[in-house]
Amino acid sequence: MSEGSVTEAIAVAGAGRRRRAPENWRPLLLLVPAFVLVSLFFLAPLIDVFVRSVTDPQPGLQNYAWLVSTEANIAVVLRTFGTAIAVTAVCLLLAYPYAYLMTIVSDRTRNLMQLFIMMPLWTSILVRTLAWMVLLQDTGPINGLLAAWFGIGPVPLIRTTFGVALGMSQVLLPFMVLPLYSSMAKIDKRLLPAASNLGANPVTAFFTVYLPLSRPGIFSGGVTVFILGLGFYIIPALLGSSKETMISALIQQQISVFLMWGQGTALGVFLLLCTILILVVVSRVNKQGSLFPGVER
């Protein structure tokens, strides 16, 4: 091929790219509104929070030093993570058999079970928390039943860690059931009978066949419930006491009561970093599938 032909071919290819370029980048304009909204209402406040955490009341890392050097803050952090872990475990134990039943019942029963799961999400969390306040009081229905049936009580239920965990578990249970059901619905129902035909008892077949296949749903639901549990504010504030203070309440206290914006924002940045770290660790551990069922890698 002569030099002139090569030059002409390059010119034609360049002209083709110039003609195709508008068709390639024009769909990206659809992302502009979303980018602007995310920048204005998420990135900008996030940057402001981080800047305040290292500049208020003066430039430096004194707010983070206060966070890790105060015993009361360490206790609040440990209590928050401990409560979130306990709530995640309770939700998993309750949601797993419920989600499994949803995969084996008839369509009509499944729709009814889905309605029972979705109905709490349509009710205000404040209303549900106030209902728990009525139920858990020393003179409430639960203590009344304990006294009538077992002759014990009143058992302290409200203003305790148990009451906080109970209320959070009730609110967060749908966020565990739905990912589990999404994952279990994809499992071939013939696998368990096949494992039994090969000599495995039901328990062995469950732990070696069914449980590993449902692991994406466990990871997804567990991460969702745990992260949401870390940031809960209303339920610990209404069902707990000053002894059950969690990170979200401590942030509100530092900003609204003591006007210590630097310390409050440092707590917020710490909570955000913990959330990101958890997502990274879980995504690394869950190597067999996506972190979110239905989203393929």
C-alpha positions as a printed NumPy array, in Angstrom:
array([[  0.   ,   0.   ,   0.   ],
       [  1.394,   3.352,  -1.031],
       [  1.946,   6.22 ,   1.361],
       [ -0.888,   8.128,  -0.235],
       [ -3.297,   5.23 ,   0.266],
       [ -2.353,   4.935,   3.943],
       [ -2.852,   8.642,   4.48 ],
       [ -6.208,   8.471,   2.746],
       [ -7.272,   5.463,   4.86 ],
       [ -6.302,   7.267,   8.076],
       [ -8.237,  10.332,   6.973],
       [-11.327,   8.232,   6.197],
       [-11.068,   6.414,   9.551],
       [-10.677,   9.728,  11.377],
       [-13.688,  11.137,   9.601],
       [-15.666,   8.018,  10.58 ],
       [-14.694,   8.411,  14.192],
       [-15.674,  12.078,  14.084],
       [-19.029,  11.106,  12.58 ],
       [-19.583,   8.341,  15.166],
       [-18.403,  10.361,  18.137],
       [-21.667,  12.299,  18.675],
       [-23.601,   9.018,  18.704],
       [-21.297,   7.667,  21.434],
       [-21.268,  10.547,  23.884],
       [-24.79 ,  11.879,  23.389],
       [-26.468,   9.236,  25.626],
       [-24.124,  10.321,  28.41 ],
       [-26.071,  13.58 ,  28.588],
       [-28.844,  11.596,  30.271],
       [-26.524,  11.214,  33.255],
       [-26.083,  14.967,  33.719],
       [-29.245,  15.541,  35.847],
       [-28.342,  12.606,  38.094],
       [-24.747,  13.808,  38.375],
       [-25.899,  17.325,  39.3  ],
       [-28.35 ,  16.026,  41.913],
       [-25.794,  13.68 ,  43.453],
       [-23.193,  16.445,  43.498],
       [-25.515,  18.972,  45.122],
       [-27.263,  16.778,  47.662],
       [-24.684,  14.068,  48.437],
       [-21.118,  14.902,  47.464],
       [-21.18 ,  18.572,  48.503],
       [-22.625,  17.895,  52.007],
       [-20.25 ,  14.952,  52.375],
       [-17.246,  17.121,  51.553],
       [-18.518,  19.802,  53.939],
       [-18.839,  17.233,  56.74 ],
       [-15.297,  15.999,  56.193],
       [-13.878,  19.534,  56.06 ],
       [-15.671,  20.487,  59.278],
       [-14.31 ,  17.398,  61.009],
       [-10.711,  18.587,  60.448],
       [-11.198,  22.37 ,  60.728],
       [-13.701,  22.969,  63.546],
       [-12.868,  24.52 ,  65.975],
       [ -9.343,  24.684,  64.505],
       [ -7.405,  22.853,  61.77 ],
       [ -6.09 ,  19.486,  62.89 ],
       [ -7.072,  15.983,  63.895],
       [ -8.116,  16.84 ,  67.445],
       [-11.708,  15.701,  66.822],
       [-10.568,  12.218,  65.757],
       [ -8.153,  12.101,  68.687],
       [-11.096,  12.917,  70.973],
       [-13.102,  10.115,  69.316],
       [-10.551,   7.359,  69.949],
       [ -9.197,   8.574,  73.308],
       [-12.472,   8.954,  75.238],
       [-13.648,   5.803,  77.011],
       [-17.292,   6.838,  76.732],
       [-16.955,   7.129,  72.941],
       [-15.336,   3.688,  72.703],
       [-18.193,   2.259,  74.757],
       [-20.749,   3.893,  72.46 ],
       [-18.992,   2.525,  69.352],
       [-18.795,  -1.004,  70.803],
       [-22.439,  -0.843,  71.902],
       [-23.512,   0.312,  68.447],
       [-21.634,  -2.455,  66.648],
       [-22.717,  -5.073,  69.194],
       [-26.376,  -4.113,  68.867],
       [-26.151,  -4.095,  65.06 ],
       [-24.549,  -7.564,  65.078],
       [-27.205,  -8.933,  67.464],
       [-30.026,  -7.47 ,  65.369],
       [-28.487,  -8.928,  62.198],
       [-28.261, -12.377,  63.798],
       [-31.866, -12.244,  65.06 ],
       [-33.161, -11.076,  61.669],
       [-31.239, -13.865,  59.895],
       [-32.603, -16.564,  62.216],
       [-36.163, -15.322,  61.744],
       [-35.951, -14.481,  58.053],
       [-34.243, -17.629,  56.75 ],
       [-37.107, -20.109,  57.402],
       [-39.656, -17.485,  56.394],
       [-37.926, -16.862,  53.054],
       [-37.565, -20.617,  52.49 ],
       [-41.289, -21.132,  53.068],
       [-41.967, -18.426,  50.49 ],
       [-40.159, -20.53 ,  47.882],
       [-42.164, -23.732,  48.431],
       [-45.728, -22.531,  49.065],
       [-48.371, -21.787,  46.452],
       [-48.455, -18.47 ,  44.613],
       [-51.457, -17.279,  46.614],
       [-49.803, -18.055,  49.952],
       [-46.544, -16.483,  48.741],
       [-48.333, -13.27 ,  47.837],
       [-49.919, -13.222,  51.284],
       [-46.528, -13.756,  52.961],
       [-45.032, -10.964,  50.852],
       [-47.871,  -8.694,  51.952],
       [-47.081,  -9.428,  55.606],
       [-43.447,  -8.494,  54.945],
       [-44.171,  -5.333,  52.976],
       [-46.951,  -4.029,  55.224],
       [-44.596,  -2.811,  58.006],
       [-42.6  ,  -0.855,  55.402],
       [-45.748,   1.098,  54.558],
       [-46.217,   2.123,  58.189],
       [-44.324,   4.985,  59.78 ],
       [-41.366,   3.84 ,  61.842],
       [-42.34 ,   6.379,  64.504],
       [-45.821,   4.856,  64.813],
       [-44.36 ,   1.358,  65.116],
       [-41.887,   2.514,  67.75 ],
       [-44.655,   4.157,  69.781],
       [-46.588,   0.868,  69.583],
       [-43.546,  -0.953,  70.993],
       [-43.387,   1.617,  73.813],
       [-46.934,   0.657,  74.775],
       [-46.247,  -3.088,  74.536],
       [-42.963,  -3.052,  76.491],
       [-44.001,  -0.877,  79.417],
       [-43.938,  -2.335,  82.922],
       [-47.739,  -2.124,  82.917],
       [-48.062,  -3.115,  79.246],
       [-49.68 ,  -6.182,  77.675],
       [-46.48 ,  -8.27 ,  77.547],
       [-45.714,  -7.876,  81.246],
       [-49.425,  -8.46 ,  81.922],
       [-49.275, -11.817,  80.123],
       [-46.033, -12.785,  81.914],
       [-47.645, -12.035,  85.256],
       [-50.877, -13.876,  84.403],
       [-49.309, -16.992,  82.847],
       [-46.025, -17.387,  84.738],
       [-46.5  , -15.225,  87.831],
       [-43.371, -13.169,  87.147],
       [-42.787,  -9.512,  86.57 ],
       [-42.745,  -6.81 ,  85.876],
       [-39.751,  -7.648,  83.666],
       [-37.797,  -4.549,  82.537],
       [-38.275,  -4.524,  78.764],
       [-38.322,  -0.851,  77.821],
       [-35.275,   1.403,  78.391],
       [-33.05 ,  -1.659,  77.91 ],
       [-30.752,  -2.983,  75.183],
       [-33.207,  -5.865,  74.735],
       [-36.021,  -3.443,  73.95 ],
       [-33.855,  -1.532,  71.474],
       [-32.752,  -4.737,  69.711],
       [-36.344,  -6.026,  69.623],
       [-37.667,  -2.857,  68.008],
       [-34.811,  -2.668,  65.511],
       [-35.238,  -6.341,  64.555],
       [-38.933,  -5.82 ,  63.826],
       [-38.201,  -2.822,  61.614],
       [-35.248,  -4.364,  59.766],
       [-36.665,  -7.873,  59.248],
       [-38.048,  -7.114,  55.724],
       [-34.589,  -6.025,  54.597],
       [-33.337,  -9.544,  55.422],
       [-36.318, -11.514,  54.073],
       [-36.434,  -9.949,  50.621],
       [-32.75 , -10.551,  49.619],
       [-32.929, -14.084,  51.026],
       [-36.071, -14.867,  49.037],
       [-34.521, -13.374,  45.892],
       [-31.522, -15.677,  46.298],
       [-33.46 , -18.804,  47.321],
       [-35.924, -18.467,  44.441],
       [-33.046, -19.151,  42.007],
       [-32.032, -22.441,  43.695],
       [-33.126, -25.571,  41.845],
       [-35.583, -27.422,  44.106],
       [-34.423, -30.783,  42.701],
       [-30.986, -30.454,  44.304],
       [-32.064, -31.481,  47.808],
       [-33.899, -34.666,  46.633],
       [-30.87 , -35.453,  44.468],
       [-28.561, -35.116,  47.469],
       [-30.864, -37.396,  49.484],
       [-30.836, -39.988,  46.7  ],
       [-27.043, -39.933,  46.856],
       [-27.11 , -40.822,  50.549],
       [-27.075, -37.447,  52.32 ],
       [-29.497, -37.004,  55.214],
       [-31.656, -33.835,  55.226],
       [-29.315, -31.969,  57.604],
       [-26.215, -32.797,  55.54 ],
       [-27.998, -31.933,  52.294],
       [-29.037, -28.576,  53.724],
       [-25.597, -27.558,  55.008],
       [-23.646, -28.857,  51.99 ],
       [-26.017, -27.966,  49.156],
       [-28.75 , -25.478,  50.026],
       [-26.977, -23.193,  52.515],
       [-23.948, -22.459,  50.259],
       [-26.243, -21.669,  47.334],
       [-28.235, -19.226,  49.463],
       [-25.089, -17.46 ,  50.696],
       [-25.46 , -14.426,  48.347],
       [-28.813, -13.667,  49.973],
       [-27.315, -14.073,  53.444],
       [-24.491, -11.661,  52.614],
       [-26.793,  -9.133,  50.984],
       [-29.415,  -9.18 ,  53.74 ],
       [-26.804,  -9.257,  56.495],
       [-24.906,  -6.277,  55.115],
       [-28.098,  -4.279,  54.572],
       [-29.456,  -4.928,  58.063],
       [-26.096,  -4.381,  59.759],
       [-25.389,  -1.061,  58.016],
       [-28.914,   0.223,  58.631],
       [-28.597,  -0.878,  62.272],
       [-25.445,   1.188,  62.72 ],
       [-27.286,   4.405,  61.91 ],
       [-30.536,   3.878,  63.814],
       [-31.66 ,   6.866,  65.868],
       [-35.418,   6.885,  66.594],
       [-35.734,   3.432,  68.184],
       [-32.697,   3.744,  70.528],
       [-33.916,   7.222,  71.487],
       [-37.455,   6.069,  72.347],
       [-36.956,   2.479,  73.54 ],
       [-33.524,   2.929,  75.11 ],
       [-32.064,   5.18 ,  77.75 ],
       [-28.867,   7.147,  78.24 ],
       [-27.16 ,   3.806,  78.943],
       [-28.108,   2.589,  75.442],
       [-26.746,   5.615,  73.563],
       [-25.608,   4.744,  70.037],
       [-23.421,   6.635,  67.562],
       [-26.337,   8.41 ,  65.865],
       [-27.598,   9.741,  69.212],
       [-24.066,  10.814,  70.142],
       [-23.782,  12.753,  66.869],
       [-27.092,  14.499,  67.573],
       [-25.941,  15.27 ,  71.115],
       [-22.626,  16.785,  70.017],
       [-24.21 ,  18.978,  67.325],
       [-27.567,  20.   ,  68.819],
       [-26.788,  20.086,  72.547],
       [-23.08 ,  20.972,  72.831],
       [-22.748,  22.699,  69.411],
       [-19.513,  20.755,  68.826],
       [-19.816,  20.47 ,  65.071],
       [-16.275,  19.213,  64.635],
       [-16.726,  16.289,  67.009],
       [-20.159,  15.463,  65.601],
       [-18.916,  15.437,  62.013],
       [-15.878,  13.361,  63.027],
       [-18.286,  10.739,  64.369],
       [-20.214,  10.863,  61.094],
       [-17.063,  10.417,  59.014],
       [-16.008,   7.522,  61.266],
       [-19.382,   5.824,  60.734],
       [-19.14 ,   6.319,  56.964],
       [-15.622,   4.862,  56.824],
       [-16.744,   1.85 ,  58.864],
       [-19.616,   1.285,  56.426],
       [-17.313,   1.455,  53.403],
       [-14.839,  -0.899,  55.083],
       [-17.604,  -3.419,  55.816],
       [-18.762,  -3.354,  52.197],
       [-15.213,  -3.904,  50.939],
       [-14.56 ,  -6.793,  53.348],
       [-17.86 ,  -8.533,  52.635],
       [-17.47 ,  -8.16 ,  48.866],
       [-14.024,  -9.767,  49.174],
       [-15.31 , -12.62 ,  51.343],
       [-18.318, -13.304,  49.123],
       [-16.327, -14.508,  46.145],
       [-18.972, -16.868,  44.772],
       [-21.501, -14.272,  43.714],
       [-22.665, -10.722,  43.706],
       [-23.216,  -8.898,  46.979],
       [-26.715,  -8.074,  45.818],
       [-28.908, -10.906,  44.448],
       [-30.04 , -10.297,  40.917],
       [-26.992,  -8.167,  40.104],
       [-24.517, -10.265,  38.164],
       [-20.79 ,  -9.557,  38.266]])
